[in-house]
PDB file of C-alpha atoms in Angstrom:
ATOM      1  CA  MET P   9      23.255  -6.492 -17.700  1.00 61.00           C
ATOM      2  CA  GLY P  10      22.293  -8.367 -14.535  1.00 84.00           C
ATOM      3  CA  ILE P  11      19.205  -8.137 -12.391  1.00 89.00           C
ATOM      4  CA  PRO P  12      19.094  -4.715 -10.626  1.00 85.00           C
ATOM      5  CA  ALA P  13      19.413  -4.748  -6.875  1.00 85.00           C
ATOM      6  CA  ALA P  14      16.178  -4.582  -4.913  1.00 85.00           C
ATOM      7  CA  GLY P  15      14.964  -1.116  -3.989  1.00 81.00           C
ATOM      8  CA  ALA P  16      14.093  -0.170  -0.429  1.00 78.00           C
ATOM      9  CA  HIS P  17      10.336  -0.116  -1.040  1.00 80.00           C
ATOM     10  CA  GLY P  18       9.627  -2.540  -3.871  1.00 83.00           C
ATOM     11  CA  GLY P  19       8.251  -1.378  -7.199  1.00 86.00           C
ATOM     12  CA  ASP P  20      11.309  -2.786  -8.977  1.00 86.00           C
ATOM     13  CA  GLY P  21       9.410  -4.059 -12.013  1.00 87.00           C
ATOM     14  CA  PRO P  22      10.287  -1.295 -14.511  1.00 90.00           C
ATOM     15  CA  ALA P  23      14.019  -1.443 -13.664  1.00 90.00           C
ATOM     16  CA  VAL P  24      14.084  -5.229 -13.994  1.00 87.00           C
ATOM     17  CA  ALA P  25      12.112  -5.098 -17.245  1.00 87.00           C
ATOM     18  CA  GLN P  26      14.522  -2.571 -18.741  1.00 91.00           C
ATOM     19  CA  ALA P  27      17.620  -4.435 -17.596  1.00 87.00           C
ATOM     20  CA  LEU P  28      16.463  -7.807 -18.873  1.00 89.00           C
ATOM     21  CA  GLY P  29      14.535  -6.584 -21.912  1.00 92.00           C
ATOM     22  CA  ILE P  30      11.403  -8.508 -20.957  1.00 93.00           C
ATOM     23  CA  ASP P  31       7.852  -7.818 -19.819  1.00 95.00           C
ATOM     24  CA  VAL P  32       7.444  -8.377 -16.088  1.00 95.00           C
ATOM     25  CA  LEU P  33       4.677  -8.824 -13.561  1.00 97.00           C
ATOM     26  CA  ASP P  34       5.624  -6.634 -10.604  1.00 96.00           C
ATOM     27  CA  LEU P  35       4.581  -8.354  -7.394  1.00 97.00           C
ATOM     28  CA  SER P  36       7.184  -6.401  -5.427  1.00 95.00           C
ATOM     29  CA  GLN P  37       4.629  -3.576  -5.125  1.00 94.00           C
ATOM     30  CA  THR P  38       1.360  -4.182  -3.340  1.00 96.00           C
ATOM     31  CA  LEU P  39      -1.469  -2.606  -5.316  1.00 96.00           C
ATOM     32  CA  ASN P  40      -5.106  -3.612  -5.576  1.00 98.00           C
ATOM     33  CA  PRO P  41      -5.292  -6.046  -8.512  1.00 97.00           C
ATOM     34  CA  PHE P  42      -9.048  -5.525  -8.780  1.00 97.00           C
ATOM     35  CA  ALA P  43      -9.068  -1.719  -8.973  1.00 97.00           C
ATOM     36  CA  PRO P  44     -10.542  -0.009 -12.050  1.00 95.00           C
ATOM     37  CA  ASP P  45      -8.134   1.225 -14.690  1.00 95.00           C
ATOM     38  CA  ALA P  46      -7.060   4.507 -13.133  1.00 94.00           C
ATOM     39  CA  ALA P  47      -5.550   5.715 -16.397  1.00 94.00           C
ATOM     40  CA  VAL P  48      -8.981   5.704 -18.023  1.00 94.00           C
ATOM     41  CA  LEU P  49     -10.563   7.601 -15.118  1.00 92.00           C
ATOM     42  CA  VAL P  50      -7.765  10.131 -14.991  1.00 94.00           C
ATOM     43  CA  ALA P  51      -7.779  10.741 -18.754  1.00 95.00           C
ATOM     44  CA  ALA P  52     -11.288  12.179 -18.522  1.00 94.00           C
ATOM     45  CA  HIS P  53      -9.906  15.015 -16.398  1.00 96.00           C
ATOM     46  CA  ALA P  54      -6.831  15.952 -18.415  1.00 95.00           C
ATOM     47  CA  SER P  55      -8.062  19.491 -19.064  1.00 96.00           C
ATOM     48  CA  VAL P  56      -7.643  20.448 -15.394  1.00 96.00           C
ATOM     49  CA  VAL P  57      -3.856  20.483 -15.714  1.00 95.00           C
ATOM     50  CA  SER P  58      -4.234  24.142 -16.790  1.00 96.00           C
ATOM     51  CA  VAL P  59      -5.893  25.009 -13.431  1.00 96.00           C
ATOM     52  CA  TYR P  60      -4.284  25.497 -10.037  1.00 97.00           C
ATOM     53  CA  PRO P  61      -5.344  22.850  -7.477  1.00 97.00           C
ATOM     54  CA  ASP P  62      -8.205  23.516  -5.070  1.00 97.00           C
ATOM     55  CA  PRO P  63      -8.561  20.584  -2.639  1.00 98.00           C
ATOM     56  CA  HIS P  64     -11.849  21.676  -0.999  1.00 98.00           C
ATOM     57  CA  ASP P  65     -14.405  19.588  -2.920  1.00 98.00           C
ATOM     58  CA  ALA P  66     -12.237  16.478  -3.057  1.00 98.00           C
ATOM     59  CA  THR P  67     -11.528  16.763   0.653  1.00 98.00           C
ATOM     60  CA  VAL P  68     -15.240  16.938   1.476  1.00 98.00           C
ATOM     61  CA  GLN P  69     -16.077  13.995  -0.753  1.00 98.00           C
ATOM     62  CA  LEU P  70     -13.325  11.739   0.598  1.00 98.00           C
ATOM     63  CA  ALA P  71     -14.133  12.687   4.204  1.00 98.00           C
ATOM     64  CA  GLU P  72     -17.812  11.872   3.697  1.00 98.00           C
ATOM     65  CA  THR P  73     -16.934   8.577   2.059  1.00 98.00           C
ATOM     66  CA  ILE P  74     -14.574   7.562   4.865  1.00 98.00           C
ATOM     67  CA  GLY P  75     -17.020   8.812   7.528  1.00 97.00           C
ATOM     68  CA  VAL P  76     -15.086  11.621   9.175  1.00 98.00           C
ATOM     69  CA  GLU P  77     -15.617  15.377   9.414  1.00 98.00           C
ATOM     70  CA  PRO P  78     -13.993  17.240   6.489  1.00 98.00           C
ATOM     71  CA  GLY P  79     -12.192  19.434   9.009  1.00 98.00           C
ATOM     72  CA  ARG P  80     -10.332  16.375  10.308  1.00 98.00           C
ATOM     73  CA  LEU P  81      -8.970  15.260   6.925  1.00 98.00           C
ATOM     74  CA  LEU P  82      -6.005  16.571   4.944  1.00 98.00           C
ATOM     75  CA  LEU P  83      -5.284  15.377   1.406  1.00 98.00           C
ATOM     76  CA  THR P  84      -1.603  14.758   0.763  1.00 98.00           C
ATOM     77  CA  ASN P  85       0.835  13.993  -2.045  1.00 98.00           C
ATOM     78  CA  GLY P  86       0.668  10.254  -1.448  1.00 97.00           C
ATOM     79  CA  GLY P  87       0.811   8.402   1.847  1.00 97.00           C
ATOM     80  CA  SER P  88       4.492   9.201   2.050  1.00 97.00           C
ATOM     81  CA  GLU P  89       3.762  12.931   2.443  1.00 98.00           C
ATOM     82  CA  ALA P  90       1.178  12.186   5.128  1.00 98.00           C
ATOM     83  CA  ILE P  91       3.836  10.194   7.021  1.00 98.00           C
ATOM     84  CA  ALA P  92       6.411  12.952   6.577  1.00 98.00           C
ATOM     85  CA  LEU P  93       4.050  15.667   7.843  1.00 98.00           C
ATOM     86  CA  VAL P  94       3.122  13.712  10.975  1.00 98.00           C
ATOM     87  CA  ALA P  95       6.698  12.639  11.621  1.00 98.00           C
ATOM     88  CA  ALA P  96       7.888  16.249  11.337  1.00 97.00           C
ATOM     89  CA  GLU P  97       5.277  17.351  13.864  1.00 97.00           C
ATOM     90  CA  LEU P  98       5.266  14.452  16.314  1.00 97.00           C
ATOM     91  CA  GLY P  99       8.481  12.544  15.749  1.00 97.00           C
ATOM     92  CA  GLY P 100       8.261   9.112  17.256  1.00 97.00           C
ATOM     93  CA  GLY P 101       9.229   5.525  16.744  1.00 98.00           C
ATOM     94  CA  VAL P 102       7.614   2.242  15.762  1.00 98.00           C
ATOM     95  CA  ALA P 103       5.815  -0.066  18.188  1.00 97.00           C
ATOM     96  CA  SER P 104       8.050  -2.969  17.160  1.00 96.00           C
ATOM     97  CA  GLU P 105      10.446  -4.052  14.476  1.00 96.00           C
ATOM     98  CA  PRO P 106      10.365  -4.883  11.649  1.00 96.00           C
ATOM     99  CA  GLU P 107       8.147  -2.073  10.416  1.00 97.00           C
ATOM    100  CA  PHE P 108       7.679   0.127   7.353  1.00 95.00           C
ATOM    101  CA  ALA P 109      10.900   2.006   6.662  1.00 93.00           C
ATOM    102  CA  LEU P 110       9.310   5.438   6.207  1.00 96.00           C
ATOM    103  CA  HIS P 111       8.024   5.533   9.780  1.00 98.00           C
ATOM    104  CA  PRO P 112      10.309   7.492  12.105  1.00 98.00           C
ATOM    105  CA  ARG P 113      12.746   5.794  14.441  1.00 97.00           C
ATOM    106  CA  GLY P 114      13.189   8.016  17.445  1.00 96.00           C
ATOM    107  CA  ASP P 115      11.449   9.378  20.492  1.00 93.00           C
ATOM    108  CA  GLY P 116       7.891  10.612  20.725  1.00 93.00           C
ATOM    109  CA  ALA P 117       4.715   9.195  19.211  1.00 98.00           C
ATOM    110  CA  VAL P 118       4.323   5.439  18.748  1.00 98.00           C
ATOM    111  CA  TRP P 119       3.606   4.319  15.177  1.00 98.00           C
ATOM    112  CA  ARG P 120       2.125   1.094  13.768  1.00 98.00           C
ATOM    113  CA  SER P 121       0.939  -0.041  10.376  1.00 98.00           C
ATOM    114  CA  ASP P 122      -2.379  -1.917  10.288  1.00 98.00           C
ATOM    115  CA  PRO P 123      -2.252  -4.470   8.861  1.00 98.00           C
ATOM    116  CA  HIS P 124       1.289  -4.662  10.083  1.00 97.00           C
ATOM    117  CA  ASN P 125       3.934  -4.334   7.405  1.00 96.00           C
ATOM    118  CA  PRO P 126       5.528  -6.816   6.817  1.00 96.00           C
ATOM    119  CA  SER P 127       3.735  -9.526   8.880  1.00 97.00           C
ATOM    120  CA  GLY P 128       0.312  -8.684   7.447  1.00 97.00           C
ATOM    121  CA  ARG P 129      -1.446  -9.072  10.783  1.00 98.00           C
ATOM    122  CA  LEU P 130      -4.247  -6.766  11.830  1.00 98.00           C
ATOM    123  CA  ALA P 131      -3.949  -5.062  15.206  1.00 98.00           C
ATOM    124  CA  GLU P 132      -5.783  -6.508  18.186  1.00 96.00           C
ATOM    125  CA  PRO P 133      -8.964  -4.608  19.088  1.00 94.00           C
ATOM    126  CA  ASP P 134      -7.395  -3.247  22.279  1.00 95.00           C
ATOM    127  CA  ALA P 135      -4.155  -2.106  20.625  1.00 97.00           C
ATOM    128  CA  ARG P 136      -3.285   1.541  21.222  1.00 96.00           C
ATOM    129  CA  VAL P 137      -0.691   3.658  19.426  1.00 98.00           C
ATOM    130  CA  ASP P 138      -0.437   7.335  18.558  1.00 98.00           C
ATOM    131  CA  VAL P 139      -0.214   7.041  14.771  1.00 98.00           C
ATOM    132  CA  TRP P 140      -1.919   4.392  12.658  1.00 98.00           C
ATOM    133  CA  ASP P 141      -0.788   3.737   9.091  1.00 98.00           C
ATOM    134  CA  GLU P 142      -3.854   2.345   7.324  1.00 98.00           C
ATOM    135  CA  ALA P 143      -2.437   2.192   3.788  1.00 98.00           C
ATOM    136  CA  PHE P 144      -3.646  -1.395   3.376  1.00 98.00           C
ATOM    137  CA  TYR P 145      -6.490  -1.378   5.923  1.00 98.00           C
ATOM    138  CA  PRO P 146      -9.364  -1.182   3.392  1.00 98.00           C
ATOM    139  CA  LEU P 147      -8.031  -4.120   1.371  1.00 98.00           C
ATOM    140  CA  ALA P 148      -7.630  -6.176   4.556  1.00 98.00           C
ATOM    141  CA  THR P 149     -10.965  -5.361   6.187  1.00 98.00           C
ATOM    142  CA  GLY P 150     -13.372  -4.006   3.586  1.00 98.00           C
ATOM    143  CA  ARG P 151     -13.706  -0.833   5.694  1.00 98.00           C
ATOM    144  CA  TRP P 152     -12.285   2.621   5.076  1.00 98.00           C
ATOM    145  CA  HIS P 153     -11.055   3.488   8.540  1.00 97.00           C
ATOM    146  CA  GLY P 154     -10.443   1.912  11.928  1.00 97.00           C
ATOM    147  CA  GLY P 155     -11.945   4.912  13.756  1.00 96.00           C
ATOM    148  CA  ARG P 156      -9.394   4.752  16.580  1.00 97.00           C
ATOM    149  CA  PRO P 157      -7.997   7.575  18.702  1.00 96.00           C
ATOM    150  CA  GLY P 158      -4.866   9.297  17.498  1.00 96.00           C
ATOM    151  CA  VAL P 159      -3.667  10.199  14.011  1.00 98.00           C
ATOM    152  CA  THR P 160      -4.279   8.065  10.928  1.00 98.00           C
ATOM    153  CA  VAL P 161      -2.363   8.195   7.670  1.00 98.00           C
ATOM    154  CA  GLY P 162      -3.721   6.511   4.571  1.00 98.00           C
ATOM    155  CA  SER P 163      -3.108   5.961   0.883  1.00 97.00           C
ATOM    156  CA  LEU P 164      -5.448   5.927  -2.096  1.00 97.00           C
ATOM    157  CA  THR P 165      -2.447   4.866  -4.158  1.00 91.00           C
ATOM    158  CA  LYS P 166      -2.624   1.287  -2.875  1.00 94.00           C
ATOM    159  CA  LEU P 167      -6.397   1.011  -2.991  1.00 97.00           C
ATOM    160  CA  PHE P 168      -6.780   2.286  -6.533  1.00 97.00           C
ATOM    161  CA  ALA P 169      -3.466   0.979  -7.941  1.00 97.00           C
ATOM    162  CA  CYS P 170      -2.308   4.457  -9.034  1.00 96.00           C
ATOM    163  CA  PRO P 171       1.097   5.139  -7.466  1.00 94.00           C
ATOM    164  CA  GLY P 172       1.914   7.758 -10.071  1.00 94.00           C
ATOM    165  CA  LEU P 173      -1.111   9.836  -9.166  1.00 95.00           C
ATOM    166  CA  ARG P 174       0.148  10.426  -5.588  1.00 96.00           C
ATOM    167  CA  LEU P 175      -2.955  10.526  -3.402  1.00 97.00           C
ATOM    168  CA  GLY P 176      -2.810  10.128   0.358  1.00 98.00           C
ATOM    169  CA  TYR P 177      -4.468  11.615   3.406  1.00 98.00           C
ATOM    170  CA  LEU P 178      -4.216  12.056   7.131  1.00 98.00           C
ATOM    171  CA  ILE P 179      -6.966  12.174   9.718  1.00 98.00           C
ATOM    172  CA  ALA P 180      -6.564  13.998  13.021  1.00 98.00           C
ATOM    173  CA  ASP P 181      -8.588  16.078  15.429  1.00 97.00           C
ATOM    174  CA  ASP P 182      -6.012  18.879  15.108  1.00 97.00           C
ATOM    175  CA  VAL P 183      -5.342  18.458  11.411  1.00 97.00           C
ATOM    176  CA  GLU P 184      -4.315  22.108  10.969  1.00 97.00           C
ATOM    177  CA  ARG P 185      -1.065  21.555  12.824  1.00 97.00           C
ATOM    178  CA  TYR P 186      -0.020  19.204  10.024  1.00 98.00           C
ATOM    179  CA  ALA P 187      -1.547  21.302   7.256  1.00 98.00           C
ATOM    180  CA  LYS P 188       0.660  24.231   8.178  1.00 97.00           C
ATOM    181  CA  ARG P 189       3.715  22.131   7.293  1.00 97.00           C
ATOM    182  CA  GLN P 190       2.378  21.228   3.863  1.00 97.00           C
ATOM    183  CA  SER P 191       3.574  23.095   0.811  1.00 95.00           C
ATOM    184  CA  HIS P 192       0.989  25.027  -1.172  1.00 95.00           C
ATOM    185  CA  TRP P 193      -0.677  23.100  -4.036  1.00 96.00           C
ATOM    186  CA  ALA P 194       0.769  19.827  -2.729  1.00 97.00           C
ATOM    187  CA  VAL P 195      -1.830  17.650  -4.479  1.00 98.00           C
ATOM    188  CA  SER P 196      -2.214  18.128  -8.234  1.00 97.00           C
ATOM    189  CA  SER P 197      -5.385  19.278  -9.963  1.00 97.00           C
ATOM    190  CA  LEU P 198      -5.420  16.029 -11.931  1.00 97.00           C
ATOM    191  CA  ALA P 199      -5.331  13.928  -8.783  1.00 97.00           C
ATOM    192  CA  LEU P 200      -8.012  16.016  -7.084  1.00 98.00           C
ATOM    193  CA  ALA P 201     -10.322  15.910 -10.101  1.00 97.00           C
ATOM    194  CA  SER P 202     -10.010  12.126 -10.265  1.00 97.00           C
ATOM    195  CA  ILE P 203     -11.113  11.480  -6.683  1.00 97.00           C
ATOM    196  CA  PRO P 204     -14.896  11.477  -7.315  1.00 97.00           C
ATOM    197  CA  ASP P 205     -14.596   8.876 -10.083  1.00 97.00           C
ATOM    198  CA  LEU P 206     -12.211   6.757  -8.047  1.00 97.00           C
ATOM    199  CA  LEU P 207     -14.534   6.781  -5.027  1.00 97.00           C
ATOM    200  CA  ALA P 208     -17.546   5.984  -7.173  1.00 97.00           C
ATOM    201  CA  ALA P 209     -15.767   2.866  -8.428  1.00 96.00           C
ATOM    202  CA  ALA P 210     -14.767   1.635  -4.969  1.00 97.00           C
ATOM    203  CA  ASP P 211     -15.966  -1.774  -3.791  1.00 98.00           C
ATOM    204  CA  LEU P 212     -14.176  -2.262  -0.487  1.00 98.00           C
ATOM    205  CA  VAL P 213     -16.158  -5.289   0.681  1.00 98.00           C
ATOM    206  CA  GLY P 214     -15.870  -7.049  -2.667  1.00 98.00           C
ATOM    207  CA  TRP P 215     -12.192  -6.208  -3.033  1.00 98.00           C
ATOM    208  CA  ALA P 216     -11.296  -7.420   0.450  1.00 98.00           C
ATOM    209  CA  ALA P 217     -13.105 -10.701  -0.172  1.00 98.00           C
ATOM    210  CA  ALA P 218     -11.337 -11.159  -3.513  1.00 98.00           C
ATOM    211  CA  VAL P 219      -7.972 -10.389  -1.912  1.00 98.00           C
ATOM    212  CA  GLY P 220      -8.646 -13.067   0.704  1.00 98.00           C
ATOM    213  CA  ARG P 221      -9.435 -15.668  -1.983  1.00 98.00           C
ATOM    214  CA  GLN P 222      -6.353 -14.846  -4.028  1.00 98.00           C
ATOM    215  CA  ARG P 223      -4.145 -14.799  -0.933  1.00 98.00           C
ATOM    216  CA  ALA P 224      -5.274 -18.326  -0.109  1.00 98.00           C
ATOM    217  CA  GLN P 225      -4.301 -19.433  -3.604  1.00 98.00           C
ATOM    218  CA  LEU P 226      -0.884 -17.805  -3.203  1.00 97.00           C
ATOM    219  CA  VAL P 227      -0.315 -19.708   0.035  1.00 98.00           C
ATOM    220  CA  GLU P 228      -1.316 -22.983  -1.603  1.00 97.00           C
ATOM    221  CA  MET P 229       0.927 -22.311  -4.606  1.00 97.00           C
ATOM    222  CA  PHE P 230       4.047 -21.815  -2.501  1.00 98.00           C
ATOM    223  CA  GLU P 231       3.295 -24.488   0.076  1.00 97.00           C
ATOM    224  CA  ASN P 232       2.734 -27.053  -2.664  1.00 96.00           C
ATOM    225  CA  ARG P 233       6.305 -26.297  -3.728  1.00 96.00           C
ATOM    226  CA  GLY P 234       7.632 -26.967  -0.246  1.00 96.00           C
ATOM    227  CA  MET P 235       8.193 -23.319   0.752  1.00 96.00           C
ATOM    228  CA  GLU P 236       7.494 -21.822   4.130  1.00 97.00           C
ATOM    229  CA  VAL P 237       4.725 -19.210   3.943  1.00 98.00           C
ATOM    230  CA  ASP P 238       3.566 -16.657   6.502  1.00 97.00           C
ATOM    231  CA  ALA P 239       0.222 -15.115   5.613  1.00 96.00           C
ATOM    232  CA  ALA P 240      -2.307 -13.118   7.606  1.00 96.00           C
ATOM    233  CA  GLU P 241      -4.880 -10.510   6.539  1.00 97.00           C
ATOM    234  CA  ALA P 242      -2.841  -8.262   4.230  1.00 98.00           C
ATOM    235  CA  PRO P 243      -2.877  -8.298   0.413  1.00 98.00           C
ATOM    236  CA  TRP P 244       0.475 -10.122   0.332  1.00 98.00           C
ATOM    237  CA  VAL P 245       2.206 -13.201   1.725  1.00 98.00           C
ATOM    238  CA  LEU P 246       5.707 -13.716   3.046  1.00 98.00           C
ATOM    239  CA  VAL P 247       7.705 -16.582   1.553  1.00 98.00           C
ATOM    240  CA  ARG P 248      10.907 -17.990   2.983  1.00 97.00           C
ATOM    241  CA  SER P 249      13.100 -18.874   0.049  1.00 93.00           C
ATOM    242  CA  VAL P 250      16.642 -17.601  -0.296  1.00 91.00           C
ATOM    243  CA  GLY P 251      17.270 -16.057  -3.709  1.00 93.00           C
ATOM    244  CA  LEU P 252      13.666 -16.275  -4.847  1.00 96.00           C
ATOM    245  CA  ARG P 253      13.710 -12.781  -6.346  1.00 95.00           C
ATOM    246  CA  ASP P 254      16.710 -13.537  -8.543  1.00 95.00           C
ATOM    247  CA  ARG P 255      15.306 -16.914  -9.582  1.00 96.00           C
ATOM    248  CA  LEU P 256      11.949 -15.515 -10.689  1.00 97.00           C
ATOM    249  CA  ALA P 257      13.040 -12.250 -12.349  1.00 96.00           C
ATOM    250  CA  PRO P 258      14.456 -13.854 -15.540  1.00 96.00           C
ATOM    251  CA  HIS P 259      11.068 -15.519 -15.999  1.00 96.00           C
ATOM    252  CA  GLY P 260       9.116 -12.280 -15.854  1.00 96.00           C
ATOM    253  CA  VAL P 261       7.976 -11.984 -12.220  1.00 97.00           C
ATOM    254  CA  VAL P 262       9.454  -9.601  -9.654  1.00 96.00           C
ATOM    255  CA  VAL P 263       8.892 -10.132  -5.916  1.00 97.00           C
ATOM    256  CA  ARG P 264       9.914  -7.999  -2.953  1.00 95.00           C
ATOM    257  CA  ASP P 265      13.230  -8.752  -1.295  1.00 91.00           C
ATOM    258  CA  CYS P 266      12.704  -8.302   2.457  1.00 93.00           C
ATOM    259  CA  ALA P 267      16.314  -7.432   3.301  1.00 90.00           C
ATOM    260  CA  SER P 268      15.180  -3.878   4.065  1.00 88.00           C
ATOM    261  CA  PHE P 269      13.049  -5.355   6.859  1.00 93.00           C
ATOM    262  CA  ALA P 270      16.142  -7.215   8.174  1.00 91.00           C
ATOM    263  CA  MET P 271      14.552 -10.423   6.859  1.00 94.00           C
ATOM    264  CA  PRO P 272      17.085 -11.446   4.164  1.00 91.00           C
ATOM    265  CA  ASP P 273      15.768 -14.995   3.760  1.00 94.00           C
ATOM    266  CA  TRP P 274      12.223 -13.836   3.012  1.00 96.00           C
ATOM    267  CA  CYS P 275      10.351 -12.286   0.107  1.00 96.00           C
ATOM    268  CA  ARG P 276       7.037 -10.449   0.112  1.00 97.00           C
ATOM    269  CA  VAL P 277       4.728 -11.404  -2.740  1.00 98.00           C
ATOM    270  CA  ALA P 278       1.704  -9.276  -3.529  1.00 98.00           C
ATOM    271  CA  VAL P 279      -1.724 -10.739  -4.194  1.00 98.00           C
ATOM    272  CA  ALA P 280      -2.496 -10.911  -7.920  1.00 98.00           C
ATOM    273  CA  ASP P 281      -5.576 -11.514 -10.050  1.00 98.00           C
ATOM    274  CA  ASN P 282      -6.089 -14.867 -11.768  1.00 97.00           C
ATOM    275  CA  ASP P 283      -3.905 -13.987 -14.746  1.00 98.00           C
ATOM    276  CA  GLY P 284      -1.175 -12.849 -12.378  1.00 98.00           C
ATOM    277  CA  LEU P 285      -1.349 -16.084 -10.402  1.00 98.00           C
ATOM    278  CA  ASP P 286      -1.025 -18.045 -13.638  1.00 98.00           C
ATOM    279  CA  ARG P 287       2.069 -16.046 -14.590  1.00 98.00           C
ATOM    280  CA  LEU P 288       3.581 -16.589 -11.171  1.00 98.00           C
ATOM    281  CA  ALA P 289       2.944 -20.341 -11.327  1.00 98.00           C
ATOM    282  CA  ALA P 290       4.569 -20.486 -14.764  1.00 97.00           C
ATOM    283  CA  ALA P 291       7.590 -18.524 -13.531  1.00 97.00           C
ATOM    284  CA  LEU P 292       8.004 -20.796 -10.503  1.00 97.00           C
ATOM    285  CA  ASP P 293       7.871 -23.848 -12.794  1.00 97.00           C
ATOM    286  CA  ALA P 294      10.380 -22.288 -15.215  1.00 97.00           C
ATOM    287  CA  ALA P 295      12.690 -21.539 -12.300  1.00 96.00           C
ATOM    288  CA  GLY P 296      12.659 -25.222 -11.321  1.00 95.00           C
ATOM    289  CA  LEU P 297      10.361 -24.652  -8.327  1.00 92.00           C
ATOM    290  CA  ARG P 298       7.690 -27.171  -9.235  1.00 85.00           C
ATOM    291  CA  GLY P 299       5.115 -28.681  -6.936  1.00 72.00           C
TER     292      GLY P 299
END
């Protein structure tokens, strides 16, 4: 069996591992490599699966942590649900292309990710849009929220490296207009019960600093091998190298093919911890991409 085709949003590691029968490091998905082990935190709350979800307490705690009024925050089933709720209510289109594929492409509100996905660049202080996607903002800045006018969608999935838990949120002055579109019990009891422990373990300033250090090492690793790298403030770098995904996958590392961003010659490579960087360096060497 060959290497599976790249998915539209990364996270291809399990499919590649199964197809090739090897263990892989999945750098096609951008998750905080310094987050606590979410599985351990979640396991302590397993008993709540017998209880219907009540988001009140978790909403209050997250709102207070972020620094917004609880009445302006809605917990969602991942950042993707937050995007879907706002898109259904406001419609809209992106400020510029390329941009995250789940944002709407149409008329209405203007959307922008911050840091921009895929370039990784933070918005200028005077930038104005209607909807901000801050999924990676804490890891880029060490702050929870940009505090700008308009609607903000966010993701705890990225920050706490728990995509299976499905935890997102949206912030708006008129949050009820989006809440009315949400299905009942949208966020699971297990996810809600885990929020206090996740927030207690958060170290945004430390994590952002660590991401910056590791990103610099990623840039050096690729540039030393003669590859063009585009890096900014996000927890990933862009690397121009045709076929890099297919060259690395047999050696146990999966990177993000950027064809879905209309950037077929580029790959997006997530920041990794020190062990991950060592595995990536070994895979590059094994693929004949030595410095």
